[in-house]
Short mmCIF file of N, CA and C in Angstrom, two decimals:
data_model
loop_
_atom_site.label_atom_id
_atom_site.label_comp_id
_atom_site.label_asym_id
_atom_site.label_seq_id
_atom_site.Cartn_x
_atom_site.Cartn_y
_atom_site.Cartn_z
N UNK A 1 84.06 115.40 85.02
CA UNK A 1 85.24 114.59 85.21
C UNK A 1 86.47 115.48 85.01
N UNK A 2 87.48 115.37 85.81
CA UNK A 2 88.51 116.32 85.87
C UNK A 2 90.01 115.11 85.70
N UNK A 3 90.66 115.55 84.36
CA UNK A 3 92.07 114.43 84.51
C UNK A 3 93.26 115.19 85.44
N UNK A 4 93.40 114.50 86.09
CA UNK A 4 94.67 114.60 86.99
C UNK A 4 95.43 114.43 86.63
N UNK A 5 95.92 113.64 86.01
CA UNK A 5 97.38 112.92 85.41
C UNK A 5 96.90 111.58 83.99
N UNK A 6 97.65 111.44 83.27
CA UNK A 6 97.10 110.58 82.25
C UNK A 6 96.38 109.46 82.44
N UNK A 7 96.83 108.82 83.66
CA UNK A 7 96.09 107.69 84.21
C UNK A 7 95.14 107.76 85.37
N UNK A 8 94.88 108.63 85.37
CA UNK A 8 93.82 109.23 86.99
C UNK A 8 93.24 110.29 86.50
N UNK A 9 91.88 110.16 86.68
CA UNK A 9 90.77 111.25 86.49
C UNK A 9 89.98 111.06 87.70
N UNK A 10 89.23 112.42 88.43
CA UNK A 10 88.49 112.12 89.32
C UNK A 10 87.44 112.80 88.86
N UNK A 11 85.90 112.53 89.64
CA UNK A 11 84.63 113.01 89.41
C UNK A 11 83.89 112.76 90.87
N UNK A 12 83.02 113.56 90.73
CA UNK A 12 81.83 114.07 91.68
C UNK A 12 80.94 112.49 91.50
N UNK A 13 79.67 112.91 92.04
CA UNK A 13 79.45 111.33 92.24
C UNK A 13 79.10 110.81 90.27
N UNK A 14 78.79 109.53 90.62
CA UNK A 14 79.12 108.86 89.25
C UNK A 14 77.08 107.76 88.88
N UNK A 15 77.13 107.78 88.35
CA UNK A 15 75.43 106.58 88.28
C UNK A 15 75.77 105.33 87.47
N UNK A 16 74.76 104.46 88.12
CA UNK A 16 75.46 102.79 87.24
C UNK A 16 75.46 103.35 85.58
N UNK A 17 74.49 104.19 85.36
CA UNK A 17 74.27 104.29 83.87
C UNK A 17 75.32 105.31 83.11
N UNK A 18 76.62 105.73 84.19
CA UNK A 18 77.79 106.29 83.43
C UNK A 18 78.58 104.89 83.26
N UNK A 19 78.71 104.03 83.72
CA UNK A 19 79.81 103.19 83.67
C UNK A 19 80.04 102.81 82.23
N UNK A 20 79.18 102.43 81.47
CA UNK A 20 79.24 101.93 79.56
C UNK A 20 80.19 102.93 79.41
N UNK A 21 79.90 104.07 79.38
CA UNK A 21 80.31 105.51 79.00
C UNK A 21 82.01 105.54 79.18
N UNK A 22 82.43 105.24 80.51
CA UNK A 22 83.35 105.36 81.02
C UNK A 22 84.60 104.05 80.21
N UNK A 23 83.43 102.64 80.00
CA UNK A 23 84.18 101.86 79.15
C UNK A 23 84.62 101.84 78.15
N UNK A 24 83.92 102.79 77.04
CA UNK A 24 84.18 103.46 75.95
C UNK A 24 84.71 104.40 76.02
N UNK A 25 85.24 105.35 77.04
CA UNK A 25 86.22 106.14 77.28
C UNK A 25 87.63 105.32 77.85
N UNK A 26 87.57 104.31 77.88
CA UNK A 26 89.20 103.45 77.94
C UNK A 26 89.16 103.18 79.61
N UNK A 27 88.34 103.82 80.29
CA UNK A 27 88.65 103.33 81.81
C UNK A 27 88.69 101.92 82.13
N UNK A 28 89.74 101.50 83.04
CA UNK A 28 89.63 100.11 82.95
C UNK A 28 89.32 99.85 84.68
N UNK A 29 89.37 100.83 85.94
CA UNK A 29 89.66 101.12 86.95
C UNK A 29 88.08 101.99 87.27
N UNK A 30 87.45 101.84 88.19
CA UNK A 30 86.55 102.69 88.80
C UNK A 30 86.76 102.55 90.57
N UNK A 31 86.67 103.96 91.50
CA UNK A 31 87.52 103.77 92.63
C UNK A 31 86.41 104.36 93.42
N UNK A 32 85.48 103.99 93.97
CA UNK A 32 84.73 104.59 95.41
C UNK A 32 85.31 105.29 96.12
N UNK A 33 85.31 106.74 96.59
CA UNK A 33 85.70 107.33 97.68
C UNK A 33 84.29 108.01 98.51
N UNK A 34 83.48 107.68 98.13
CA UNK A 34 82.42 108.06 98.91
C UNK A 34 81.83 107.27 100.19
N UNK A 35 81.32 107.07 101.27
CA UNK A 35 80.65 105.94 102.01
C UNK A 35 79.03 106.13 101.19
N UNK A 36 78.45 105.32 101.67
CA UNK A 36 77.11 104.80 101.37
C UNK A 36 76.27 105.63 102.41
N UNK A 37 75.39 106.33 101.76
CA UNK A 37 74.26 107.30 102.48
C UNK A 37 74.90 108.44 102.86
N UNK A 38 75.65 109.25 102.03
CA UNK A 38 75.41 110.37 102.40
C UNK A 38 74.65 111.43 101.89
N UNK A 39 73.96 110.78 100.86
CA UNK A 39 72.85 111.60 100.56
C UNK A 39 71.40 110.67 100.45
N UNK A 40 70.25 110.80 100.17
CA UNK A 40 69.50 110.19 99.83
C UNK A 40 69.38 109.68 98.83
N UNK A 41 69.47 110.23 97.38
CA UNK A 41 69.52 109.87 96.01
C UNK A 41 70.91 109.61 95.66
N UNK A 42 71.95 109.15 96.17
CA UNK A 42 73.14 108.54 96.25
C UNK A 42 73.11 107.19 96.09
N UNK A 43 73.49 106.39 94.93
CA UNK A 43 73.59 105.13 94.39
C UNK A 43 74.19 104.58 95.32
N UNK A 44 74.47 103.23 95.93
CA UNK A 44 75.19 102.76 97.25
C UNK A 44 76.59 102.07 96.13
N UNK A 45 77.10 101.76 96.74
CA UNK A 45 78.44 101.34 96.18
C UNK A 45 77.94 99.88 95.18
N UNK A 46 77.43 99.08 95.74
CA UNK A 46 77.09 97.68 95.44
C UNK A 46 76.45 98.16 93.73
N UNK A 47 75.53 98.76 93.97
CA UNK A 47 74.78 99.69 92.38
C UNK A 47 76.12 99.71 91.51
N UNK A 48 77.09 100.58 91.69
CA UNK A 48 78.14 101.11 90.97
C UNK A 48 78.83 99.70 90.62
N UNK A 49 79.43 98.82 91.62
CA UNK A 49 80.09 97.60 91.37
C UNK A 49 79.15 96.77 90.20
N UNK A 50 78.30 96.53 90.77
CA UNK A 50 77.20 95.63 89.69
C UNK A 50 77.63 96.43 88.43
N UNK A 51 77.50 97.51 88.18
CA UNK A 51 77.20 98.10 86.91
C UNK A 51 79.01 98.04 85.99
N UNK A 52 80.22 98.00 87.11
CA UNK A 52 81.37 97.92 86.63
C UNK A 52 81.60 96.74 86.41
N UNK A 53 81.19 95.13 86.88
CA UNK A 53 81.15 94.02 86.64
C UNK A 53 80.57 93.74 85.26
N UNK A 54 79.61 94.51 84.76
CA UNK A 54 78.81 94.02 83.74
C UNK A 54 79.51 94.39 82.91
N UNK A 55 80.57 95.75 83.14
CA UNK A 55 80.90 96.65 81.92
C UNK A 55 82.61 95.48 81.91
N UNK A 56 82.98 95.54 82.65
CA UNK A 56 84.76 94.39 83.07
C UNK A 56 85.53 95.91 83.23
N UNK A 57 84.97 96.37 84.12
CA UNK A 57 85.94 97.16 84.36
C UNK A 57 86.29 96.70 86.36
N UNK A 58 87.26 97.06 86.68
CA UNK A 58 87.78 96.97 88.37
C UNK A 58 86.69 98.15 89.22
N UNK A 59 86.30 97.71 90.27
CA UNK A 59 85.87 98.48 91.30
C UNK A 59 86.59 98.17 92.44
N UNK A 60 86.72 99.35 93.04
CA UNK A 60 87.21 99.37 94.44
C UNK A 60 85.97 100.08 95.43
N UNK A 61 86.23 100.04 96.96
CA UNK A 61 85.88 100.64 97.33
C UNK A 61 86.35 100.98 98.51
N UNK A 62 86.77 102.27 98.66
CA UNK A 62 87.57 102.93 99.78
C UNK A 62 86.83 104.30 99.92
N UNK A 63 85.70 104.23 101.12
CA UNK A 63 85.50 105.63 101.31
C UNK A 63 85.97 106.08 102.53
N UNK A 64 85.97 107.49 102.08
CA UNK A 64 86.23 108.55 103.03
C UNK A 64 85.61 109.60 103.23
N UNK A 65 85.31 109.66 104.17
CA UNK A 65 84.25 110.91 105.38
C UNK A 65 85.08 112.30 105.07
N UNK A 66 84.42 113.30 104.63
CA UNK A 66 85.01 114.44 104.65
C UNK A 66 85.95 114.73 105.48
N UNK A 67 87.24 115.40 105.74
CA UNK A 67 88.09 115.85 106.23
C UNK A 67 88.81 114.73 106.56
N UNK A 68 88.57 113.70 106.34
CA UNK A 68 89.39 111.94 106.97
C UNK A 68 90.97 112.07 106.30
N UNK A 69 92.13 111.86 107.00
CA UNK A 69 92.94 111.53 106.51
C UNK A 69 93.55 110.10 106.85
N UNK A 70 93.42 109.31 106.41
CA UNK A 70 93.78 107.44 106.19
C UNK A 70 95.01 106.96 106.14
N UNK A 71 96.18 107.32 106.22
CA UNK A 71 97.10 106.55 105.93
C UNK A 71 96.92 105.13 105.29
N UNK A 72 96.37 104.12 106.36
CA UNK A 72 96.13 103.28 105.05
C UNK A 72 95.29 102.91 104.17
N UNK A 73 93.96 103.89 103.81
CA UNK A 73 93.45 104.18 102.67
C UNK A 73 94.83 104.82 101.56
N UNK A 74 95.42 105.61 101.69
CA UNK A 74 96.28 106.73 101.05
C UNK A 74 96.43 105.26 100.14
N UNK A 75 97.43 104.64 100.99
CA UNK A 75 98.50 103.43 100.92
C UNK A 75 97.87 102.61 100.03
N UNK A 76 96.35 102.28 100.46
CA UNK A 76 95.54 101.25 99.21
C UNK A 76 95.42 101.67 98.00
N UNK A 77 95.10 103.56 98.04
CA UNK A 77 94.84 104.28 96.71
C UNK A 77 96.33 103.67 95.91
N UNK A 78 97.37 104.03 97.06
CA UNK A 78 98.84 104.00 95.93
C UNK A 78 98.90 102.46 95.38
N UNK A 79 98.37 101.67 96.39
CA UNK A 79 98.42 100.62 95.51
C UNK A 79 97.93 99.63 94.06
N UNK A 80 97.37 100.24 94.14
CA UNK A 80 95.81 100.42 92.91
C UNK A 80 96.47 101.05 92.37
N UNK A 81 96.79 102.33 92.35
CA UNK A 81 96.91 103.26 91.29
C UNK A 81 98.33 102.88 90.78
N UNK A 82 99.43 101.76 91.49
CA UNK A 82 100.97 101.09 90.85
C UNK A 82 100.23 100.04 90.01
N UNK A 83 99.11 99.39 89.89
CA UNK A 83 98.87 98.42 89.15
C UNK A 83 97.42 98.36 87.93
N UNK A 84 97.13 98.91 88.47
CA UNK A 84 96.15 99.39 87.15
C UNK A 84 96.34 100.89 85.79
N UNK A 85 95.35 100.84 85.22
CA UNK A 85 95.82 101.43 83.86
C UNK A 85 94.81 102.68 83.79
N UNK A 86 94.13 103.04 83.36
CA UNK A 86 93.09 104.22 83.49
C UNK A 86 92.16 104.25 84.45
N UNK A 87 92.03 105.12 85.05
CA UNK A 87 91.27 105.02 86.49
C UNK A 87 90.85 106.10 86.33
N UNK A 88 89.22 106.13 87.12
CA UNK A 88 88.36 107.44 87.62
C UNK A 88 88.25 106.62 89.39
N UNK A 89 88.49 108.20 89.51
CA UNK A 89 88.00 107.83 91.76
C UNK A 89 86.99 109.47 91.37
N UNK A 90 86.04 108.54 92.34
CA UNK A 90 84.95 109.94 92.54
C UNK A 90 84.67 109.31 93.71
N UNK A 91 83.63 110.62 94.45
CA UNK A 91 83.72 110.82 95.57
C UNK A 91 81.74 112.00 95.24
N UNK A 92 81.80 112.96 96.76
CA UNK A 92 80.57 113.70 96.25
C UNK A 92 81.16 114.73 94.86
N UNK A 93 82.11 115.55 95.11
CA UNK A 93 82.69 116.18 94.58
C UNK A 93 83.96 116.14 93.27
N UNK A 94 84.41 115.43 93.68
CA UNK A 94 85.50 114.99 93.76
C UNK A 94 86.92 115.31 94.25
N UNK A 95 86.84 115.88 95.21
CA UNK A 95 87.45 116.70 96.60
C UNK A 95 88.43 115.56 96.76
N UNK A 96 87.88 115.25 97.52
CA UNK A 96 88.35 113.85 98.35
C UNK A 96 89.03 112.85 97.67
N UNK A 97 88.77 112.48 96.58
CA UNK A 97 89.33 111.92 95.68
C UNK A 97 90.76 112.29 95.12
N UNK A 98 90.69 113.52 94.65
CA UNK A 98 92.11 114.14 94.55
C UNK A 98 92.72 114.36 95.48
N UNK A 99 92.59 114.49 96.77
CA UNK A 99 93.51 115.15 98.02
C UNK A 99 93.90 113.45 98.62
N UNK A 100 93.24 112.21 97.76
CA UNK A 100 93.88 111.22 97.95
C UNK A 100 94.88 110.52 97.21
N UNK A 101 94.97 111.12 96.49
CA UNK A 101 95.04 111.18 94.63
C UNK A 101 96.65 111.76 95.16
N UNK A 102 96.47 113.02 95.78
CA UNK A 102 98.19 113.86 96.20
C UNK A 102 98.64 113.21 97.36
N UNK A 103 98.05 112.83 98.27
CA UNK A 103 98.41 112.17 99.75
C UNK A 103 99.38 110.71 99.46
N UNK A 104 98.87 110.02 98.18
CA UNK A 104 98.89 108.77 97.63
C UNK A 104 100.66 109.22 96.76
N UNK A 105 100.87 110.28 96.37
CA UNK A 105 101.94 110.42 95.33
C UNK A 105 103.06 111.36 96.25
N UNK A 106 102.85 111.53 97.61
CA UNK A 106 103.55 112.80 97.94
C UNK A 106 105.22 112.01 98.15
N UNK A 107 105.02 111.09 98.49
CA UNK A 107 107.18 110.45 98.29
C UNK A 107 107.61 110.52 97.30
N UNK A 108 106.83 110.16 95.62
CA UNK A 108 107.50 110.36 94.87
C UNK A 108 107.78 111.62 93.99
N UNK A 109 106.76 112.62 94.19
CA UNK A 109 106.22 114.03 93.58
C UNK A 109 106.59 114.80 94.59
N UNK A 110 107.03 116.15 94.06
CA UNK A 110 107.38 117.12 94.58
C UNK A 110 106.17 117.54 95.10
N UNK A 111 106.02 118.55 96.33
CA UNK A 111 104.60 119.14 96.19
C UNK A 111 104.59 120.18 95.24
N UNK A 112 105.21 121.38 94.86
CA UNK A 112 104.82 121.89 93.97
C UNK A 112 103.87 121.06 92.84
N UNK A 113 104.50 119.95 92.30
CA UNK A 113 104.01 119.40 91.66
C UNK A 113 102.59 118.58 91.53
N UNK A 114 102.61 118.21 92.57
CA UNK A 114 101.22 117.60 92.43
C UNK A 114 100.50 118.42 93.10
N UNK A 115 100.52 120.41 93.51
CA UNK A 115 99.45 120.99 93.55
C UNK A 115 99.28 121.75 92.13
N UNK A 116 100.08 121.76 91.67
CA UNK A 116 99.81 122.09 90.36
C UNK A 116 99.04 121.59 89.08
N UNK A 117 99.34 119.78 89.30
CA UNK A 117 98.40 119.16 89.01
C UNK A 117 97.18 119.38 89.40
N UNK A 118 96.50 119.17 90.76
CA UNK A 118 95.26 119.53 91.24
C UNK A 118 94.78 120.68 90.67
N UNK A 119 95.64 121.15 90.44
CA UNK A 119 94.89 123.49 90.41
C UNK A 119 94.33 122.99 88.88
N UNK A 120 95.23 122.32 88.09
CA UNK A 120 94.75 121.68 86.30
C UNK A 120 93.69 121.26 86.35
N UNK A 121 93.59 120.32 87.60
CA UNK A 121 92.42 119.48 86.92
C UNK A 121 91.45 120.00 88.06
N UNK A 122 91.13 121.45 88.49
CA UNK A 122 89.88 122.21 89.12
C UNK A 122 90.13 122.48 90.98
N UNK A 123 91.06 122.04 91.21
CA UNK A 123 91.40 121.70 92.54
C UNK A 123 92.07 122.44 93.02
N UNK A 124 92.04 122.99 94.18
CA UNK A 124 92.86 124.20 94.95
C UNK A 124 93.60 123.56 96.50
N UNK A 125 94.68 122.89 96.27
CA UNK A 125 94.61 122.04 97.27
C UNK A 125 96.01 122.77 98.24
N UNK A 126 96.05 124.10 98.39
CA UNK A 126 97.38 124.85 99.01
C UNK A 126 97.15 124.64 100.38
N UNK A 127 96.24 124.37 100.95
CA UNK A 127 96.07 123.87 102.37
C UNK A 127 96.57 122.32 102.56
N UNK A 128 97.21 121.85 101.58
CA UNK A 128 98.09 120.44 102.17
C UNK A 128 99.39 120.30 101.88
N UNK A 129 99.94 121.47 101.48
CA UNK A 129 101.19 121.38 101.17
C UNK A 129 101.91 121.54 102.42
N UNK A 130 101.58 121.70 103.52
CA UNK A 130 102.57 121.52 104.57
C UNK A 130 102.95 119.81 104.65
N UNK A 131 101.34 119.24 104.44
CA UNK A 131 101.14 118.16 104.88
C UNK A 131 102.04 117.00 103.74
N UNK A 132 102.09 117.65 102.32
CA UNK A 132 103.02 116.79 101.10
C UNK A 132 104.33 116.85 101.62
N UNK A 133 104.38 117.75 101.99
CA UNK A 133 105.92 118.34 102.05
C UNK A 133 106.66 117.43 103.57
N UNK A 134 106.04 117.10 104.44
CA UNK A 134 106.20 116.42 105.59
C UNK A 134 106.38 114.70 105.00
N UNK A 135 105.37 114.79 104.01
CA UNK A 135 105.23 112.94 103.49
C UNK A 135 106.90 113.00 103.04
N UNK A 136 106.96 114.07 102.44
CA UNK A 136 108.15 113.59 101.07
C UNK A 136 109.26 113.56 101.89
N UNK A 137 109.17 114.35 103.18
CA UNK A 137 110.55 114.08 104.29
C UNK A 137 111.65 115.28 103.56
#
C-alpha cells in the first residue's frame, strides 16, 4: 500500500480477507480500478464489495483497462474523493490508480506537485505531465 496524500492510498490488487485489516487501519472508502478477469486468481469486484459491506466501509467500482484515459471516470474518482474520508483505490499494481488519483486533482494541483506526490508514494508518473499541465489550463 503506497499513501499518496493523507486521505488517498493506493495498492496493487487487494483480497476480501484484507478488508477487516483496512477497517482497522481507519479506511472508510475502498475504490475498484481494476475490471473483472484480468487475471485468473483475481477476486471479481462483487467478492471485494461483499467483504466491504460486512466490514461498513464504501465500495466503488470504476475500472480501467491499462493505458485508458476516462474523463468521466477521472470526474467520478474526483467526486468520491470531495466526499469521502480515507480511501484506498487499487488496481493490478496500483498504476492506474494513481495516474487517476493525478488526472482527478490536475485543476486544483500544480503538476509539479502531484508528480512529486506520486514519485513519494513509488510512482514515476513524468510521462503525464504534459497531460496535468494541459488539465490545469
Amino acid at each position: 500500500m503506497h499513501k499518496v496524500e493523507e486521505k488517498f492510498y493506493v495498492a496493487g490488487q487487494i483480497f476480501p480477507k484484507d478488508i477487516k485489516s483496512f477497517k482497522e487501519q481507519g479506511f472508510q472508502t475502498v475504490i475498484c480500478n481494476r475490471p473483472n478477469g484480468e487475471e485468473e486468481d483475481q477476486p471479481v469486484y462483487a467478492e471485494i464489495k461483499k467483504a466491504c459491506d460486512e466490514n461498513d466501509i464504501k465500495c466503488f467500482f470504476i475500472p480501467i483497462s491499462p493505458g485508458e484515459l476516462d474523463p468521466g471516470k477521472v470526474f467520478e474518482l474526483n467526486s468520491i474523493m470531495q466526499k469521502e474520508k480515507k480511501t484506498l483505490a487499487y488496481c493490478r499494481t496500483g498504476n492506474r490508480s494513481v495516474t487517476q488519483w493525478a488526472l482527478a486533482n490536475a485543476k486544483d494541483l500544480d503538476a509539479e506537485t502531484i508528480l512529486i506526490k506520486c514519485k513519494n508514494a513509488g510512482f514515476n508518473l513524468n510521462n503525464l505531465k504534459d497531460v496535468l499541465l494541459a488539465i490545469k489550463g
